One Martini backbone bead per residue (centre of mass of N, CA, C, O) as a GRO file, in nm:
protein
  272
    1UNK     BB    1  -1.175 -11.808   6.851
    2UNK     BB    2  -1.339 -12.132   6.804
    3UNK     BB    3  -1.402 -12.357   7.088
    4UNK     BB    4  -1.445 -12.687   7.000
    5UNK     BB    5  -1.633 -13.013   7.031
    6UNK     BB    6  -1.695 -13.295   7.001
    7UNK     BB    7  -2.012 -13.546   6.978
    8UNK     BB    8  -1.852 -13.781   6.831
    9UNK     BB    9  -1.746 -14.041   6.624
   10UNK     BB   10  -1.502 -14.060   6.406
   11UNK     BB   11  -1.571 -14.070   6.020
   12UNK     BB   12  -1.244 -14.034   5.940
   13UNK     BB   13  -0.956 -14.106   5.751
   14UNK     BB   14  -0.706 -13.903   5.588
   15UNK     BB   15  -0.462 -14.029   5.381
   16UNK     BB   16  -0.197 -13.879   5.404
   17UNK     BB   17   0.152 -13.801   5.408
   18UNK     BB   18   0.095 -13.635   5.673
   19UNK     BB   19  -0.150 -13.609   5.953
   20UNK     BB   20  -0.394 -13.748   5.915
   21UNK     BB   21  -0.689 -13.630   5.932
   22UNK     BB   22  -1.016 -13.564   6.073
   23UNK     BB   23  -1.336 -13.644   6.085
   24UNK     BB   24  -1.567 -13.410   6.266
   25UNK     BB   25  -1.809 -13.358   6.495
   26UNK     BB   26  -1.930 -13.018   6.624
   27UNK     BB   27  -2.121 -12.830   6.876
   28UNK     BB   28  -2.223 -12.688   6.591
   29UNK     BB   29  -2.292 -12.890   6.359
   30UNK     BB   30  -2.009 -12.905   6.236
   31UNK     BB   31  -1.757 -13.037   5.968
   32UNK     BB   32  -1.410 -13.130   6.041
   33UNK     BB   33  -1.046 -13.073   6.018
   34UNK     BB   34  -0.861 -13.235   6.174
   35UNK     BB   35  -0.571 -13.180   6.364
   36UNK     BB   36  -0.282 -13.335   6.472
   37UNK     BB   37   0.025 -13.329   6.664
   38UNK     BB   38   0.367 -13.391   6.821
   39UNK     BB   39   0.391 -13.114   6.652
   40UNK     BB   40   0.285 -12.784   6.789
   41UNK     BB   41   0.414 -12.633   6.547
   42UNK     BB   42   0.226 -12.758   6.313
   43UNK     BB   43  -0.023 -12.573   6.418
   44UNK     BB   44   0.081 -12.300   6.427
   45UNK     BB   45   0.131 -12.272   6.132
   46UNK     BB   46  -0.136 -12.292   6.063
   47UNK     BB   47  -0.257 -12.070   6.221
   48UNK     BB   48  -0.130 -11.857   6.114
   49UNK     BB   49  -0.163 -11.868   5.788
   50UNK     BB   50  -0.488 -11.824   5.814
   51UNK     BB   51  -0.426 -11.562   5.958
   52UNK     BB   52  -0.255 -11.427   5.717
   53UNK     BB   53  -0.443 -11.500   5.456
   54UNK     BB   54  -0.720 -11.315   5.587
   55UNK     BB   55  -0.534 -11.045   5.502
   56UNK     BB   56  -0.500 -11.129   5.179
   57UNK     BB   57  -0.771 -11.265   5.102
   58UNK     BB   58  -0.764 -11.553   5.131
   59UNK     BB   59  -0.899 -11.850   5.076
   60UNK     BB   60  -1.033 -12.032   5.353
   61UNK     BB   61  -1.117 -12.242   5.563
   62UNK     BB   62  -1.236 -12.238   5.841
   63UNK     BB   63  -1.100 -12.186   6.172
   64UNK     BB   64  -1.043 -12.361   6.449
   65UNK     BB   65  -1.043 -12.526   6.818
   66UNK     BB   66  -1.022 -12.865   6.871
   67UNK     BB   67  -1.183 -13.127   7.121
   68UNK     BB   68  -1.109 -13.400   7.157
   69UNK     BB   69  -1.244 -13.699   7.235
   70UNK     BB   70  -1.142 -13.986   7.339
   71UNK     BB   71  -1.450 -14.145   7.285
   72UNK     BB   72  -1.401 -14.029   6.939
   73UNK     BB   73  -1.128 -14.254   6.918
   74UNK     BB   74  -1.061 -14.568   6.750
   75UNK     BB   75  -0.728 -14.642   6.822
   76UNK     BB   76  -0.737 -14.929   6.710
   77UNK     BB   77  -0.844 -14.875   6.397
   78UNK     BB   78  -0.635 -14.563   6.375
   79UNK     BB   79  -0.326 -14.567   6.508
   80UNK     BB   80  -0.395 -14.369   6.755
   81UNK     BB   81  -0.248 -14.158   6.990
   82UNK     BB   82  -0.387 -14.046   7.234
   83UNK     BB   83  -0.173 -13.763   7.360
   84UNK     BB   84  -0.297 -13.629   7.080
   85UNK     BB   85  -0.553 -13.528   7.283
   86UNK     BB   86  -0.423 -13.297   7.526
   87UNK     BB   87  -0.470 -13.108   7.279
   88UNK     BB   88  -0.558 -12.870   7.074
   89UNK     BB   89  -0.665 -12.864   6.804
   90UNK     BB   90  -0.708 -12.839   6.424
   91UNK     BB   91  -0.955 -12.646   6.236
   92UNK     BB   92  -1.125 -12.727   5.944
   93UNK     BB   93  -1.360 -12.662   5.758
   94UNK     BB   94  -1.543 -12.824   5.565
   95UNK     BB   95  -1.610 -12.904   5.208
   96UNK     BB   96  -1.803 -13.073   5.046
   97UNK     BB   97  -1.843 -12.916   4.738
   98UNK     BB   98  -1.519 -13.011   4.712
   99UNK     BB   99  -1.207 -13.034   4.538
  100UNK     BB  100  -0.911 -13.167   4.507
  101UNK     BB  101  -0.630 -13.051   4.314
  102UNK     BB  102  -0.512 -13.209   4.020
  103UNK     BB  103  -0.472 -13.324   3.725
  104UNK     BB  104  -0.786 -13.389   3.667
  105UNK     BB  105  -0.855 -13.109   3.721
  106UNK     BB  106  -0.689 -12.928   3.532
  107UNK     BB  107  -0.741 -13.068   3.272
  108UNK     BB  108  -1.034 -12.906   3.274
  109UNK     BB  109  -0.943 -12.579   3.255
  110UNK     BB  110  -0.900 -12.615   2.923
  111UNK     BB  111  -1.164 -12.531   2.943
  112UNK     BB  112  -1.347 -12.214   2.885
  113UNK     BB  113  -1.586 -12.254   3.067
  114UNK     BB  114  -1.454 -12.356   3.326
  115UNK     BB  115  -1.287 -12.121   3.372
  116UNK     BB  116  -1.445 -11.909   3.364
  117UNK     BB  117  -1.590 -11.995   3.670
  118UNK     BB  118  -1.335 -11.862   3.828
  119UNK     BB  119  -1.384 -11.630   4.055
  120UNK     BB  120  -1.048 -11.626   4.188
  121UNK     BB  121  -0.814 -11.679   3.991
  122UNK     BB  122  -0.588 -11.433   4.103
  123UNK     BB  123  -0.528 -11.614   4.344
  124UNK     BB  124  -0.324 -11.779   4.255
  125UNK     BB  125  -0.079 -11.566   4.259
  126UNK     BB  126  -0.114 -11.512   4.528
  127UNK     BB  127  -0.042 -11.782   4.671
  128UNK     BB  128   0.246 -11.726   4.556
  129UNK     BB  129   0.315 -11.527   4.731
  130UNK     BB  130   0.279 -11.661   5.010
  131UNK     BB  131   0.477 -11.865   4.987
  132UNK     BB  132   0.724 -11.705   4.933
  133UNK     BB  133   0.713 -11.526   5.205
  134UNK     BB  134   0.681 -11.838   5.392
  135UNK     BB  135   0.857 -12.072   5.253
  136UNK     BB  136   0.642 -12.273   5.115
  137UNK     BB  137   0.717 -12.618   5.030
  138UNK     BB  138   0.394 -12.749   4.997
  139UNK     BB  139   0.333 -12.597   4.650
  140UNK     BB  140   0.293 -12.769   4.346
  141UNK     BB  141   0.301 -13.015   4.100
  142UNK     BB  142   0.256 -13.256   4.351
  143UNK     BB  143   0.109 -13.035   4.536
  144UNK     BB  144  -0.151 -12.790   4.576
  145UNK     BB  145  -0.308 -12.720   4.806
  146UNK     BB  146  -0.602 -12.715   4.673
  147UNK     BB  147  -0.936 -12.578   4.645
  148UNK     BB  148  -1.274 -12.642   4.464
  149UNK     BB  149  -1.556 -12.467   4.471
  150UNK     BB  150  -1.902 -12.540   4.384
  151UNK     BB  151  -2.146 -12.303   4.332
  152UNK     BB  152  -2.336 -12.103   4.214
  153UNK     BB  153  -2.378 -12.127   3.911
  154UNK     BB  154  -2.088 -12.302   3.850
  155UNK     BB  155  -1.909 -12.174   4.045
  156UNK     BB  156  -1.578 -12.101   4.131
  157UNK     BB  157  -1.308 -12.167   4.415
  158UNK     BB  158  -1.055 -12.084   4.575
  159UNK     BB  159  -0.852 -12.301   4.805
  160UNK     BB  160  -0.652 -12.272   5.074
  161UNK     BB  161  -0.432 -12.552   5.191
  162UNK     BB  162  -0.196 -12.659   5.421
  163UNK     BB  163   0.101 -12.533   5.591
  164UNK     BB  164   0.305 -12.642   5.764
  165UNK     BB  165   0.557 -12.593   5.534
  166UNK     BB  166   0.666 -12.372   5.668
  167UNK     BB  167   0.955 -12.253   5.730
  168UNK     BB  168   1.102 -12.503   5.539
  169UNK     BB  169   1.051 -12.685   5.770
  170UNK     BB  170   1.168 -12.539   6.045
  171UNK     BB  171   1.120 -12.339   6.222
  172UNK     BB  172   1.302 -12.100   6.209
  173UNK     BB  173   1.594 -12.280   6.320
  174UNK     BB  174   1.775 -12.131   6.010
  175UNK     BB  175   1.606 -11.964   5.927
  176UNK     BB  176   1.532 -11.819   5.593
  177UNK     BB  177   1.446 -11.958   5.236
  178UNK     BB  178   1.376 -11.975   4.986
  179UNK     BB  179   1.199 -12.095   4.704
  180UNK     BB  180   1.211 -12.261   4.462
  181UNK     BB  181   1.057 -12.323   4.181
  182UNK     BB  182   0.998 -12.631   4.288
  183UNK     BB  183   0.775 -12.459   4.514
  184UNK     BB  184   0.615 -12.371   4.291
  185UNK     BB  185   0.279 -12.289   4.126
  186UNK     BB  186   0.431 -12.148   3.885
  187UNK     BB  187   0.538 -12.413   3.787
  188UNK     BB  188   0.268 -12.493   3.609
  189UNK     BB  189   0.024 -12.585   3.410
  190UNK     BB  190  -0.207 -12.417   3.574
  191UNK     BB  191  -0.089 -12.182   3.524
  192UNK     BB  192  -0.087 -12.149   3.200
  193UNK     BB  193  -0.384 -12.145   3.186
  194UNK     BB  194  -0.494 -11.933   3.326
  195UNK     BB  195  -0.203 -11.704   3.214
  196UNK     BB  196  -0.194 -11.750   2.924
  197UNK     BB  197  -0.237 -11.489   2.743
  198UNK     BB  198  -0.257 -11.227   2.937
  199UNK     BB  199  -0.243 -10.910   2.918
  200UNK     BB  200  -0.333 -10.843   3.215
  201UNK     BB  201  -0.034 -10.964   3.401
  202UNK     BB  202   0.152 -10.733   3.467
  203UNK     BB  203  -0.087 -10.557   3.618
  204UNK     BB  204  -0.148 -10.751   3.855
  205UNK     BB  205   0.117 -10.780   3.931
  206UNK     BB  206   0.158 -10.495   4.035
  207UNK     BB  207  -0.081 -10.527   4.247
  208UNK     BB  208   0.012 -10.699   4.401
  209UNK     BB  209   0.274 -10.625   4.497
  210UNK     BB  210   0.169 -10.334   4.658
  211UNK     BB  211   0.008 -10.536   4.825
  212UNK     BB  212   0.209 -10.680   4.987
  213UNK     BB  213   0.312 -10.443   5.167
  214UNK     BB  214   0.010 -10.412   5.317
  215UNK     BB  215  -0.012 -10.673   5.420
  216UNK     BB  216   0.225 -10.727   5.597
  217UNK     BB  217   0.217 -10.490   5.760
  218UNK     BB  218  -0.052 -10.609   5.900
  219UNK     BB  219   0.042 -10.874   6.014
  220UNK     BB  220   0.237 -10.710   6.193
  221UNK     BB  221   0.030 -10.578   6.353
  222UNK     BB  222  -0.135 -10.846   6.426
  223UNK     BB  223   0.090 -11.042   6.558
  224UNK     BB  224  -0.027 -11.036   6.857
  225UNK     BB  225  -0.331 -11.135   6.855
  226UNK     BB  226  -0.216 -11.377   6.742
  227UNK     BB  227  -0.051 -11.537   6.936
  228UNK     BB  228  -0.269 -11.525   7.162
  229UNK     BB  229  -0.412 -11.789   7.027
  230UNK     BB  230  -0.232 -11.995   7.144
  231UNK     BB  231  -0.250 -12.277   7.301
  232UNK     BB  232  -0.062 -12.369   7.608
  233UNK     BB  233  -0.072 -12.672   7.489
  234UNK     BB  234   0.183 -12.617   7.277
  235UNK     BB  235   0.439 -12.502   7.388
  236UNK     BB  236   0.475 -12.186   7.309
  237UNK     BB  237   0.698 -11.928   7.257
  238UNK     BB  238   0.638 -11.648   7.201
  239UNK     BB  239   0.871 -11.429   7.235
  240UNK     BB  240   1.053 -11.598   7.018
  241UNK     BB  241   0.872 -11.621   6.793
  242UNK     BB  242   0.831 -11.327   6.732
  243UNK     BB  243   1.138 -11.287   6.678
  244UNK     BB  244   1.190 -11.462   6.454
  245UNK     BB  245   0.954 -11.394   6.259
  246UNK     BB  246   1.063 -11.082   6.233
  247UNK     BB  247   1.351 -11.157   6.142
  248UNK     BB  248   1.237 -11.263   5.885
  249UNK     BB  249   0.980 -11.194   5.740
  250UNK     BB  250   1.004 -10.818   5.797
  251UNK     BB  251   1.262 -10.777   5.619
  252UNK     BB  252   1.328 -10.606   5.337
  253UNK     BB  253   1.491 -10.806   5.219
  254UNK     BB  254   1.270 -11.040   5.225
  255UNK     BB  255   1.047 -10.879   5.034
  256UNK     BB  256   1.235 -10.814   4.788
  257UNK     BB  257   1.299 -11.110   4.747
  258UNK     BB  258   0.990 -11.201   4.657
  259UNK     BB  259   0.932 -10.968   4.453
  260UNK     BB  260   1.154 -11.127   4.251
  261UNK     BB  261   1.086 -11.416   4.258
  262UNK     BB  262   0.815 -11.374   4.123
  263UNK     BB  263   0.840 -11.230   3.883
  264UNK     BB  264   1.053 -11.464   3.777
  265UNK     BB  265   0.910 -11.650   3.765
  266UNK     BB  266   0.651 -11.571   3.556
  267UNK     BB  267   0.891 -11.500   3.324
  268UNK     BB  268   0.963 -11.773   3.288
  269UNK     BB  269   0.667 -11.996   3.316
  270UNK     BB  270   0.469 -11.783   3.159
  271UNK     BB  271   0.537 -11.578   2.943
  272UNK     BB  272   0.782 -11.784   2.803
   0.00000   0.00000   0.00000
């Protein structure tokens, strides 16, 4: 994993809801989605997320840890305290060519010609059934956490971002619990409109299941390289969270649980 340097001073500030991240570039000559955290365990959900994500194959923003150096930010201007950055932050690739997906960006895919044009549609699916295995809190009908970049000839990518309220925004501190309907993105207009009337839905549904334990057992497997990326800086234990992780994720009753209730949402909010 690549461990890059600021190079200049921070060129804004995003002001979001959670932990207001920077735009910062860095020893690569290339520009980063900084985020910096109080809570060094809301870096490691990212870290792990994104690093489990990409064993699903979901497309994902590419991610380093960066070292922001304390004289590339302006800290009288954006009112942050420099002690958040005596360790490693967490960095995803900006991608310019992207728009943050919202309301009136979904109302846009109901035009047949700009959905056709979604290149990697039923990973939305996939990211539904990654977040209820996750207990992922914060990607909903109110917050989709989802970015649409436009390639080449007009065609279009879905990426997830932002995984931070994983493990029920708990770092499994009372172990793990379902999320509701109402904290997946299966049950949004969105989700409506991409698969509504899709005759191929069941089969997909199938598929995706089938990978599901595929992917997690992969996972499972590679649980050990993901921890070993945690940088000292973040104070996190490594052997807790292993066992933490392992008893949680990956016990077939929580397994069998979320394709329980992928499918209920699918059938509930979709099919019906």
């Amino acid at each position: 994993m690549q461990i890059l340097q600021t190079i200049e001073e921070v060129h804004r500030v995003f002001n979001t809801s959670g932990s207001s991240p920077l735009l910062v570039t860095c020893d690569d000559f290339r520009d980063w989605v900084c985020k910096y955290d109080r809570a060094p365990k809301n870096l490691f959900n990212e870290l792990l997320a994104a690093k489990f994500a990409k064993i699903w194959g979901i497309n994902i923003p590419e991610v380093a840890l960066i070292n922001v150096k304390k004289e590339h930010v302006p800290f009288s201007k954006f009112s942050i305290q420099p002690n958040l950055f005596d360790k490693e932050c967490f960095g995803s690739l900006y991608l310019e060519s992207s728009k943050e997906v919202d309301h009136s960006l979904v109302h846009m895919f109901e035009d047949l010609n700009f959905r056709e044009k979604l290149i990697n549609k039923d990973d939305f699916l996939k990211i539904a059934l990654f977040d209820i295995w996750l207990a992922n809190e914060d990607r909903n009908h109110n917050n989709f956490n989802l970015l649409v970049e436009i390639g080449q000839n007009k065609q279009s990518f879905l990426y997830a971002i932002d995984h931070v309220s994983i493990f029920n925004s708990s770092y499994l501190n009372y172990g793990i619990s379902e999320i509701t309907e109402e904290d997946s993105i299966i049950k949004t207009k969105f989700a409506k409109i991409l698969f509504n009337n899709n005759r191929y839905l069941v089969s997909l549904v199938d598929i995706l299941v089938g990978n599901f334990y595929l992917c997690v057992d992969e996972c499972f497997l590679r649980l050990d390289e993901i921890l070993n990326l945690i940088p000292d800086s973040w104070g996190v234990d490594k052997l807790q969270t292993k066992t933490s992780i392992v008893g949680n994720l990956f016990t077939e009753s929580w397994k069998d649980n979320c394709i329980e209730n992928f499918r209920r949402f699918i059938q509930t909010f979709i099919i019906n």
